[in-house]
Coordinates of C-alpha atoms in Angstrom, one line a residue:
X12 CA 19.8 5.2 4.2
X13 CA 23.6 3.8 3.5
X14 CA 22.8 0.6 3.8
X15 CA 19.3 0.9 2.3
X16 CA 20.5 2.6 -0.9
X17 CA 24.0 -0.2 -0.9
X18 CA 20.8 -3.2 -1.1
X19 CA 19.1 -1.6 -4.4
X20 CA 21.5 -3.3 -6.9
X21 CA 20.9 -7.1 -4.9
X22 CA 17.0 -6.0 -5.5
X23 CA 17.7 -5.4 -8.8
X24 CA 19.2 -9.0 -9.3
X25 CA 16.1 -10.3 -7.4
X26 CA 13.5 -9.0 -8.8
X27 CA 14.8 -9.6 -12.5
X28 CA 15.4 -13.0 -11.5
X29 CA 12.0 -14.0 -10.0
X30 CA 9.7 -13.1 -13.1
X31 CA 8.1 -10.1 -11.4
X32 CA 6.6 -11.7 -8.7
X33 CA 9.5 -12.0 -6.0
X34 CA 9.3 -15.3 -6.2
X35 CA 5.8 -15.9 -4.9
X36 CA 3.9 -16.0 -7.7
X37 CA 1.4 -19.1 -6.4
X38 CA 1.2 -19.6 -10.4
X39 CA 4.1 -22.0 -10.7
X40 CA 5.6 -20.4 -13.5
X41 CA 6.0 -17.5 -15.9
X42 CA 2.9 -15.5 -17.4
X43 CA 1.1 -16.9 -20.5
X44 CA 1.9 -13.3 -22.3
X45 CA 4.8 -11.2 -21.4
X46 CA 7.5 -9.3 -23.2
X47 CA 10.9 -10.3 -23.3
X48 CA 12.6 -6.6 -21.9
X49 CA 14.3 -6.4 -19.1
X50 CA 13.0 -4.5 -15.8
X51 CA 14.0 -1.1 -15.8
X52 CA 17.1 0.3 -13.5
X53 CA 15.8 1.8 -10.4
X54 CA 15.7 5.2 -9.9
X55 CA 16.2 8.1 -7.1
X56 CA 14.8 6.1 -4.0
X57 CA 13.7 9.8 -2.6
X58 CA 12.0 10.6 -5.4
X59 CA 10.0 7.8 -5.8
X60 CA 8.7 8.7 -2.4
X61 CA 7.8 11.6 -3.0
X62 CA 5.8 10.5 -5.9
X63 CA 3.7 8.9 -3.1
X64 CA 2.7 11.6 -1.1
X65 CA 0.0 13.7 -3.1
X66 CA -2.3 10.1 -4.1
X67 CA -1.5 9.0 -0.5
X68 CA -2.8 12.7 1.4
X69 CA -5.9 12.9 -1.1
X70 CA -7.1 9.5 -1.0
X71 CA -6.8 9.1 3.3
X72 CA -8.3 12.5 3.0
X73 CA -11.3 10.9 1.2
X74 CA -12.2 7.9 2.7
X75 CA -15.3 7.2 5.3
X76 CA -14.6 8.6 8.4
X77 CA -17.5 7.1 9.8
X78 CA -14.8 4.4 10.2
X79 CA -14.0 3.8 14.2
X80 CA -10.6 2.6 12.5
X81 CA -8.9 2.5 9.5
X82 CA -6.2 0.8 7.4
X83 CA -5.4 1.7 3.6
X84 CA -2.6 1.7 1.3
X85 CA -3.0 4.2 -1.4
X86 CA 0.3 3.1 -2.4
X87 CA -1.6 -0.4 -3.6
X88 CA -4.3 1.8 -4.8
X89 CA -1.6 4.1 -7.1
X90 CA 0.4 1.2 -8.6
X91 CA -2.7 -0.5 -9.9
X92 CA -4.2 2.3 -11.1
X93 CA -0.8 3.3 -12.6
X94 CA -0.5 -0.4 -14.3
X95 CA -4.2 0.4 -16.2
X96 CA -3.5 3.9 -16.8
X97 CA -0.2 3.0 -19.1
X98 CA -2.8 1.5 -21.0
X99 CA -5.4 5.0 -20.9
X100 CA -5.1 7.6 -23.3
X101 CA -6.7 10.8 -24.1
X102 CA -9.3 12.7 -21.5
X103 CA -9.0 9.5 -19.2
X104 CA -5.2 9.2 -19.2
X105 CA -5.5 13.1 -18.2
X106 CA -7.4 12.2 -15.7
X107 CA -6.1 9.8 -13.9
X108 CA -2.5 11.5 -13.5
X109 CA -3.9 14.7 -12.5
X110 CA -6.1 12.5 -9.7
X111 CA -3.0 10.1 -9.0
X112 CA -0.3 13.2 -8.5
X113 CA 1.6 12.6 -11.5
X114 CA 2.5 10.9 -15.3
X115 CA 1.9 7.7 -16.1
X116 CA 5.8 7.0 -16.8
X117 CA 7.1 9.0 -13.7
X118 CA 4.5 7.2 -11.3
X119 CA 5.7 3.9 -13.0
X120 CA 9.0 4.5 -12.4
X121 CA 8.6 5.5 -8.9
X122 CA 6.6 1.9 -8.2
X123 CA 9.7 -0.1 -9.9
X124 CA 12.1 1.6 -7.4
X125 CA 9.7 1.7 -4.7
X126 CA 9.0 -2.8 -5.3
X127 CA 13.4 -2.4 -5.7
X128 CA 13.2 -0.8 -2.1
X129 CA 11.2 -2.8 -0.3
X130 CA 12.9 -5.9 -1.7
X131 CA 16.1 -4.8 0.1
X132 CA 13.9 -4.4 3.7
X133 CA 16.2 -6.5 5.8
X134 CA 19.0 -7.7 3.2
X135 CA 21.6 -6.6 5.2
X136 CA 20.6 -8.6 8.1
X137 CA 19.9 -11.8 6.1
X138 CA 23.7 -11.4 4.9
X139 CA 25.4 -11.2 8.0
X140 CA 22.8 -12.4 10.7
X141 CA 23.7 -11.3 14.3
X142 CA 23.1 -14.0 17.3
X143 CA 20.4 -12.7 19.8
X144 CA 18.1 -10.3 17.6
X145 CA 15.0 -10.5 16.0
X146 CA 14.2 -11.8 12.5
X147 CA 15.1 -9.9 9.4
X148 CA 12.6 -7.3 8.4
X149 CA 10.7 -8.3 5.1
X150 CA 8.6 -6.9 2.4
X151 CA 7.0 -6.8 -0.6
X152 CA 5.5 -5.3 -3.5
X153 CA 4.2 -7.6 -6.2
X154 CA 1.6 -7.6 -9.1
X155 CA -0.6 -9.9 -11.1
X156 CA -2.1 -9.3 -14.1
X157 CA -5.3 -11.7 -15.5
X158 CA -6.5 -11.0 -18.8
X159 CA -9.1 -12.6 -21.0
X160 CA -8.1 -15.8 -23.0
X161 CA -7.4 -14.6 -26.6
X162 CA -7.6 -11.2 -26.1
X163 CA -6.1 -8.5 -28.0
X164 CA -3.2 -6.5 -26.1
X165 CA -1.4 -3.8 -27.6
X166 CA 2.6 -4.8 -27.8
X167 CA 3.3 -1.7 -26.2
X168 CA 1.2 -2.1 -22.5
X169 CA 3.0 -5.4 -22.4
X170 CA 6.2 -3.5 -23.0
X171 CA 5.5 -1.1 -20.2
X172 CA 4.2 -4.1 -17.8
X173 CA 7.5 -5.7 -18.2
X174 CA 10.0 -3.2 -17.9
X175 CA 7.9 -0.9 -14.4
X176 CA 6.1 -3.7 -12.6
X177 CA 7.7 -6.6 -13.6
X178 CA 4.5 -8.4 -14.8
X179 CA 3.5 -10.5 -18.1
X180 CA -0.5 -11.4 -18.3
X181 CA -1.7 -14.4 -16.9
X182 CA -4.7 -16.0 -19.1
X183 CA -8.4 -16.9 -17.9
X184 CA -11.8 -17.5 -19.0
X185 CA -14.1 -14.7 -17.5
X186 CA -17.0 -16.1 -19.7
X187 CA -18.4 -19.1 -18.8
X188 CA -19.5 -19.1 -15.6
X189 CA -17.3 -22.5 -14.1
X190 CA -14.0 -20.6 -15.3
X191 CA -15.0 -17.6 -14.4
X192 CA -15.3 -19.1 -11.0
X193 CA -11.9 -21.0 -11.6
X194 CA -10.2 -17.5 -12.0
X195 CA -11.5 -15.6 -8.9
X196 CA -10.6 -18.6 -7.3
X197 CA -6.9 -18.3 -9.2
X198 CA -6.6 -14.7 -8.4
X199 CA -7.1 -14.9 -5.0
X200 CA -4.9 -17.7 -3.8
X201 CA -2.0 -15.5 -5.7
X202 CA -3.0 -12.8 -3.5
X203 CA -3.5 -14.7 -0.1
X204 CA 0.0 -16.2 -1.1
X205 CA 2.1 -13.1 -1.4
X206 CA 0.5 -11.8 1.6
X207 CA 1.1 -14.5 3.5
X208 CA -2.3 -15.6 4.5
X209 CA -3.3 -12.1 5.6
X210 CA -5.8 -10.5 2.6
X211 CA -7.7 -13.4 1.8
X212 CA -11.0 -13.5 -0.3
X213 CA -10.0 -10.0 -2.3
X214 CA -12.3 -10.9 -5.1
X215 CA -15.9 -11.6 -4.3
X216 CA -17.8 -14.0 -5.9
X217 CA -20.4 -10.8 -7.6
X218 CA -17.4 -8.8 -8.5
X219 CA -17.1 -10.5 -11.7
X220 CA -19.4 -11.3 -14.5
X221 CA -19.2 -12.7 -18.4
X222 CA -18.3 -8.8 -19.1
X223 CA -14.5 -9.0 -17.2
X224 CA -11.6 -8.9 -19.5
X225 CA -9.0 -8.1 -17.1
X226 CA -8.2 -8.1 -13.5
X227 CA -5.4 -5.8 -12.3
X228 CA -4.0 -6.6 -8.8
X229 CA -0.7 -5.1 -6.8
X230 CA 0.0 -6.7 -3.4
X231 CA 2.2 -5.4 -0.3
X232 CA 3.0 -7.1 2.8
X233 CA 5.8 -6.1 5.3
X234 CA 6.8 -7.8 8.6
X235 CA 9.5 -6.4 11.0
X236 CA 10.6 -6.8 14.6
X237 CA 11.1 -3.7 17.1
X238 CA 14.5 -3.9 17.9
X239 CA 13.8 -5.3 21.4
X240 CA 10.4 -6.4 22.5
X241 CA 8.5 -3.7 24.0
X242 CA 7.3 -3.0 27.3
X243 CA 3.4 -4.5 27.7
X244 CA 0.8 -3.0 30.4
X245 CA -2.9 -1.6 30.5
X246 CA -3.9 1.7 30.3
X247 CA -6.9 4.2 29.3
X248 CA -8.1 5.3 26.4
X249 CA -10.7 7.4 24.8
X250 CA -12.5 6.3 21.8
X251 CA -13.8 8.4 18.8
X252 CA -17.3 8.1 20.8
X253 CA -16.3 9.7 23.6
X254 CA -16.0 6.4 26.1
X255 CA -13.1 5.8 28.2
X256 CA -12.3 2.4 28.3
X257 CA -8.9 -0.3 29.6
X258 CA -7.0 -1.6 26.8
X259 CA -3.7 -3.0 26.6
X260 CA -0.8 -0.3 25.8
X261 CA 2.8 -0.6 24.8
X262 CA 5.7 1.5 26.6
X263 CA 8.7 2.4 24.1
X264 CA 11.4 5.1 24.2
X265 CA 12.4 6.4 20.8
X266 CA 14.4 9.4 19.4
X267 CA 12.7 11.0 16.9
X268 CA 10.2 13.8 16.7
X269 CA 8.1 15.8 14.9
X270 CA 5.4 19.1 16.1
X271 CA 3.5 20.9 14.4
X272 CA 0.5 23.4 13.8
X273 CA -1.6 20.4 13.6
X274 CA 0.0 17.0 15.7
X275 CA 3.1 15.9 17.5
X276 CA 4.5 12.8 16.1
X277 CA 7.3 9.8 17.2
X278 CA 8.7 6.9 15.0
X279 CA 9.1 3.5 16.5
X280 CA 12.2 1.9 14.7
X281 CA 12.0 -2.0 13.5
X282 CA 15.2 -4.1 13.9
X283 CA 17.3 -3.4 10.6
X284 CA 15.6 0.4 10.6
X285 CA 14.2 -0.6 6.8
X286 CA 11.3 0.2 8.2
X287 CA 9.2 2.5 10.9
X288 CA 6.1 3.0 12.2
X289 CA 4.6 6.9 12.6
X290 CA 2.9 7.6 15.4
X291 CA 0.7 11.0 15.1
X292 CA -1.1 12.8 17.5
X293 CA -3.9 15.3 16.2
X294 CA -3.1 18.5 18.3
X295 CA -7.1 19.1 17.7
X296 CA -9.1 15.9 16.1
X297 CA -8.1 13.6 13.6
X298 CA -10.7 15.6 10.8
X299 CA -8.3 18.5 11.1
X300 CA -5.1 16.9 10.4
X301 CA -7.3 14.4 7.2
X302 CA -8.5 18.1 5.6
X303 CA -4.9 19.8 5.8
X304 CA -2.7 16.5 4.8
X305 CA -4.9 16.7 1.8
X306 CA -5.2 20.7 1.2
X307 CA -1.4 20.4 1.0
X308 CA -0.6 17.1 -1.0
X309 CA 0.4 18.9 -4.3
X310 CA 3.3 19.7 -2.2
X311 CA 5.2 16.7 -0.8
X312 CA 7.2 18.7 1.5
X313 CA 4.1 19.5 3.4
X314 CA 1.7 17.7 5.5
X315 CA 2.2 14.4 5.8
X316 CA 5.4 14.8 3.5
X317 CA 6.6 17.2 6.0
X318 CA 5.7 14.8 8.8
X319 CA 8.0 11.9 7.8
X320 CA 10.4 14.5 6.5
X321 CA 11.0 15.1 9.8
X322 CA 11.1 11.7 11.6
X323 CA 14.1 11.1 9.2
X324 CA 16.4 13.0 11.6
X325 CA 17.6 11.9 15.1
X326 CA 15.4 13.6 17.5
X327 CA 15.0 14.3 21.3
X328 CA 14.6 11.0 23.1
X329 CA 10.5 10.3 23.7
X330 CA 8.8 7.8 26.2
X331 CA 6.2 6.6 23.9
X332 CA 2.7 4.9 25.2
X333 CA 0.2 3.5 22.5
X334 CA -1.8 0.9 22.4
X335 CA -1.9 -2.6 20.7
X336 CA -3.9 -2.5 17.5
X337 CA -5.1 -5.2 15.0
X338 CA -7.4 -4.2 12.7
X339 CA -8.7 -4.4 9.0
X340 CA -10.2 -2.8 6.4
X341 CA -12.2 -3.9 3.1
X342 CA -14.3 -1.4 0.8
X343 CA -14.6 -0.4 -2.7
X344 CA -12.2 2.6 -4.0
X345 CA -14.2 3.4 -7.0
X346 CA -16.5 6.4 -5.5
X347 CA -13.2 8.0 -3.8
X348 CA -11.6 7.9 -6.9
X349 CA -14.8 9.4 -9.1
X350 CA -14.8 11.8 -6.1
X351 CA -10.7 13.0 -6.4
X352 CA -11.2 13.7 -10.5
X353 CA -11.0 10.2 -12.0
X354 CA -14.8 9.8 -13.2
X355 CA -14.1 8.9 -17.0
X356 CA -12.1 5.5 -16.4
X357 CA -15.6 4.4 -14.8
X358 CA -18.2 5.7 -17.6
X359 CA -19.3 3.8 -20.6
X360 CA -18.4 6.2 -23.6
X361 CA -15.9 8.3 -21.7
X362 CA -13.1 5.8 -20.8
X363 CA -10.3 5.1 -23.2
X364 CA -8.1 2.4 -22.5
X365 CA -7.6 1.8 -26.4
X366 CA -4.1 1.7 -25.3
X367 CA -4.6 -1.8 -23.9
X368 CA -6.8 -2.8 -26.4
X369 CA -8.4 -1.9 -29.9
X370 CA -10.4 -5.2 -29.8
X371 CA -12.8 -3.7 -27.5
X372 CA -14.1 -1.0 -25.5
X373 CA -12.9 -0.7 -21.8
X374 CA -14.0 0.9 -18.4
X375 CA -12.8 0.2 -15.1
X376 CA -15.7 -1.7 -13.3
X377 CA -14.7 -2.0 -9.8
X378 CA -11.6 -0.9 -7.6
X379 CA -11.6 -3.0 -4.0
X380 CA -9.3 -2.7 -1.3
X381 CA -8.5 -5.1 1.5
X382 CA -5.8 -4.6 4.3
X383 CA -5.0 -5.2 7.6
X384 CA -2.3 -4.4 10.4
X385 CA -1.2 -5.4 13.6
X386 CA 0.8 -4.1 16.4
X387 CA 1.9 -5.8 19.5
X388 CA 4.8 -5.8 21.9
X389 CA 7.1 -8.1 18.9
X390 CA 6.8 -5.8 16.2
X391 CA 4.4 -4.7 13.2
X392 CA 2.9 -7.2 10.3
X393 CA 0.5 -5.3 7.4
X394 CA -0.7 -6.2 4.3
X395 CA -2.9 -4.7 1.2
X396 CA -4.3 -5.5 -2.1
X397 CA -5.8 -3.6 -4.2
X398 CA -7.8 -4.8 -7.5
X399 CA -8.8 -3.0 -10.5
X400 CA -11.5 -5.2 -12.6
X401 CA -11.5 -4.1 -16.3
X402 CA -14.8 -4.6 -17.9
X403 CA -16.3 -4.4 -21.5
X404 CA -19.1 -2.3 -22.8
X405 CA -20.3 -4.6 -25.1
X406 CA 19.6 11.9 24.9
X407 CA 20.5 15.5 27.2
X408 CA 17.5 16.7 27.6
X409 CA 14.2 15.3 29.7
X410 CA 12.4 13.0 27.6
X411 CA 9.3 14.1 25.4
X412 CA 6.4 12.2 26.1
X413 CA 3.6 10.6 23.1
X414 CA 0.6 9.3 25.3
X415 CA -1.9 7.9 22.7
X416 CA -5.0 7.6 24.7
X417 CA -7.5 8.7 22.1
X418 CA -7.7 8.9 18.3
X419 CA -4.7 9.1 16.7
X420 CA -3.2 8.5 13.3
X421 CA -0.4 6.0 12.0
X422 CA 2.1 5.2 9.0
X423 CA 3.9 2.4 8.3
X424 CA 6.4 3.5 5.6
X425 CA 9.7 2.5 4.1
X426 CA 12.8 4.7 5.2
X427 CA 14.8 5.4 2.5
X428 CA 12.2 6.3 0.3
X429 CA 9.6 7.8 3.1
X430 CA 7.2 5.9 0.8
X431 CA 3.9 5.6 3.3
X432 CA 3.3 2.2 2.9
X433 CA 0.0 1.4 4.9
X434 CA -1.9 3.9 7.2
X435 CA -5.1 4.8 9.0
X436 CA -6.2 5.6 12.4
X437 CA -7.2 4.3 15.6
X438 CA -10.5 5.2 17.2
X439 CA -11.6 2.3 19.5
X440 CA -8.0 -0.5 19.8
X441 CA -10.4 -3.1 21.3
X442 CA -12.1 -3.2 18.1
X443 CA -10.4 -6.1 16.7
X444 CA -10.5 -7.9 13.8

């Protein structure tokens, strides 16, 4: 956490530096609209991950569990949905903090330290490069911003996009149809670019029509090595349907842990220790563990809070066995969200976003998610985006031991912070992307 915290002022530089888009834009330049203010300082790295936790418990909570496997970031989710609610007032700004777990300014300042953090994921290493180990850890947390040309925005959401996400707006025509095909295609080569090839095709062609006015989008990818390559060899496993299949498995010893009422739960360390993966074992069924995360989010000290919490701390040592994964994951957000509170943003009549514009009347349209993650014997590479479309009306002891050999849950998260950065579970590994 030293190190970690000692990175924050290089991020700082960085991120001030590269326009708000870490210097992988895929735009070739600055915004066509952005204010001139400075991003903000970061703030209190645990804090900001905290902020995480409640969104992050409710919304896993929420999805389709009909879903062999899963991969989310509600982080993605929360920051874009953060971005458009700084622009929300009244009954919908209400809303959306009470469904996103807290205000608009302290969930915005959590995202500018969190984007700080995960800047600094493998700094240290970059700076003073070792001979014989793995490639720095990186990551990212980037947004875009596509707004009608010639529309209206109020000076003060382009103050706020500034100074918490580092963003200006980039102009489009949503209109006519030939633009309006030029700007999905615009939107998503920026995305497929700061994920590095991985979310590709976020936007679908149907998702937009003559009614768009703005197009809201956060990305996140991290990539990180284990700290030595891990041990490969097959092994059983149960699925969610009951079969018992062969699939390749991974053998790891770690030394952290984590038990309670509801799973038993490891870390595996990448090289740098930026970041971890969580490795959870429902003591019961995955259902069981989903329902009480999200019973307890109000409260990030418990549940999955509680969980990371205690992988922080240097455990008993654990021989860990999991298998390989790679998976992804593509679906719309907006009936979750309608389901955890946030119905007015999406209702002709109800939703105020006068606070982005006076010119006309706003509703969110569309929230769509893509992500993916893999896990092999080098290390861990995962990546999200979310969009939100605007629309008008008009060591001593004997080693533990972590056999994952049917369902089980995962984090990937950043440690300083104990932001959960991408999650989801595993039902069926040789379901592949």
């Amino acid at each position: 956490m030293v190190a970690a915290g000692a990175a924050v002022p290089l991020a700082t530089a960085a991120l001030a530096a590269c326009d708000g888009q870490a210097g992988r834009s895929g735009e070739g330049g600055g915004a066509d609209r952005q204010a001139e203010l400075p991003r903000a300082d970061f703030g209190d790295p645990e804090t900001a991950g905290a902020a995480t936790i409640p969104f992050t418990a409710r919304m896993l909570g929420a999805i389709d569990r009909a879903d062999t496997n899963a991969v989310c970031s509600p982080l993605s989710a929360q920051i874009v949905l953060t971005m458009a609610g700084m622009g929300a007032t009244g009954a919908t700004r209400a809303q959306m903090e009470q469904t996103l777990g807290g205000s608009m300014d302290q969930l915005a300042e959590a995202a500018n330290t969190l984007a700080g953090a995960l800047l600094a994921v493998g700094e240290q290493q970059r700076q003073d490069p070792e001979e014989d180990q793995p490639d720095p850890a990186v990551a990212s947390l980037v947004n875009g911003i596509w707004a009608q040309e010639g529309m209206s925005i109020q000076e003060q959401f382009l103050d706020d996009l500034a100074t918490w996400f580092g963003s200006g707006i980039y102009e489009v025509d949503y209109i006519d149809p030939d633009h309006r095909e030029e700007a999905r295609q615009r939107i998503n080569s920026w995305v497929e670019d700061v994920t590095d090839g991985l979310i590709q095709e976020l936007i679908p062609a149907e998702a937009l029509s003559e009614t768009s006015r703005m197009v809201l989008v956060n990305s996140l990818h991290l990539k990180a090595s284990w700290t030595s390559s891990l041990t490969t060899a097959t092994g059983p496993f149960t699925t969610a349907d009951g079969e018992k299949i062969e699939v390749d498995t991974l053998l790891a010893e770690t030394t952290t842990w984590h038990e309670d009422e509801l799973c038993r739960a490891t870390a595996l360390d990448t090289y740098g220790s930026d970041l971890s993966l969580a490795l959870i074992q429902p003591v019961t069924d995955l259902p069981s563990v989903l329902d009480a995360w999200a019973e307890s989010a109000d409260d990030p000290s418990a549940g999955l809070g509680a969980v990371l919490a205690g992988l922080a701390d240097d455990g008993e040592p654990v021989d860990l066995t999991l298998p390989a994964f790679d998976i992804d994951w593509n679906t719309p957000l907006s009936s979750v969200l309608i389901e955890l509170g946030m119905a007015d943003a999406f209702q002709a009549g109800e939703a105020d976003f006068s606070g982005i514009t006076t010119e006309e009347e706003l509703l969110i349209s569309e929230v769509i998610q893509k992500a993916v993650i893999t896990v092999d014997e080098e290390g861990m590479e995962a990546a999200a985006a979310t969009a939100a479309m605007l629309d008008t009306t008009s060591a001593a002891a004997d080693p533990k031991e972590l056999v994952l050999d049917a369902p089980f849950l995962f984090v990937a998260y950043e440690t300083s912070t104990r932001a959960p950065l991408v999650l989801g579970w595993i039902g069926d590994p040789a379901q592949t992307r």
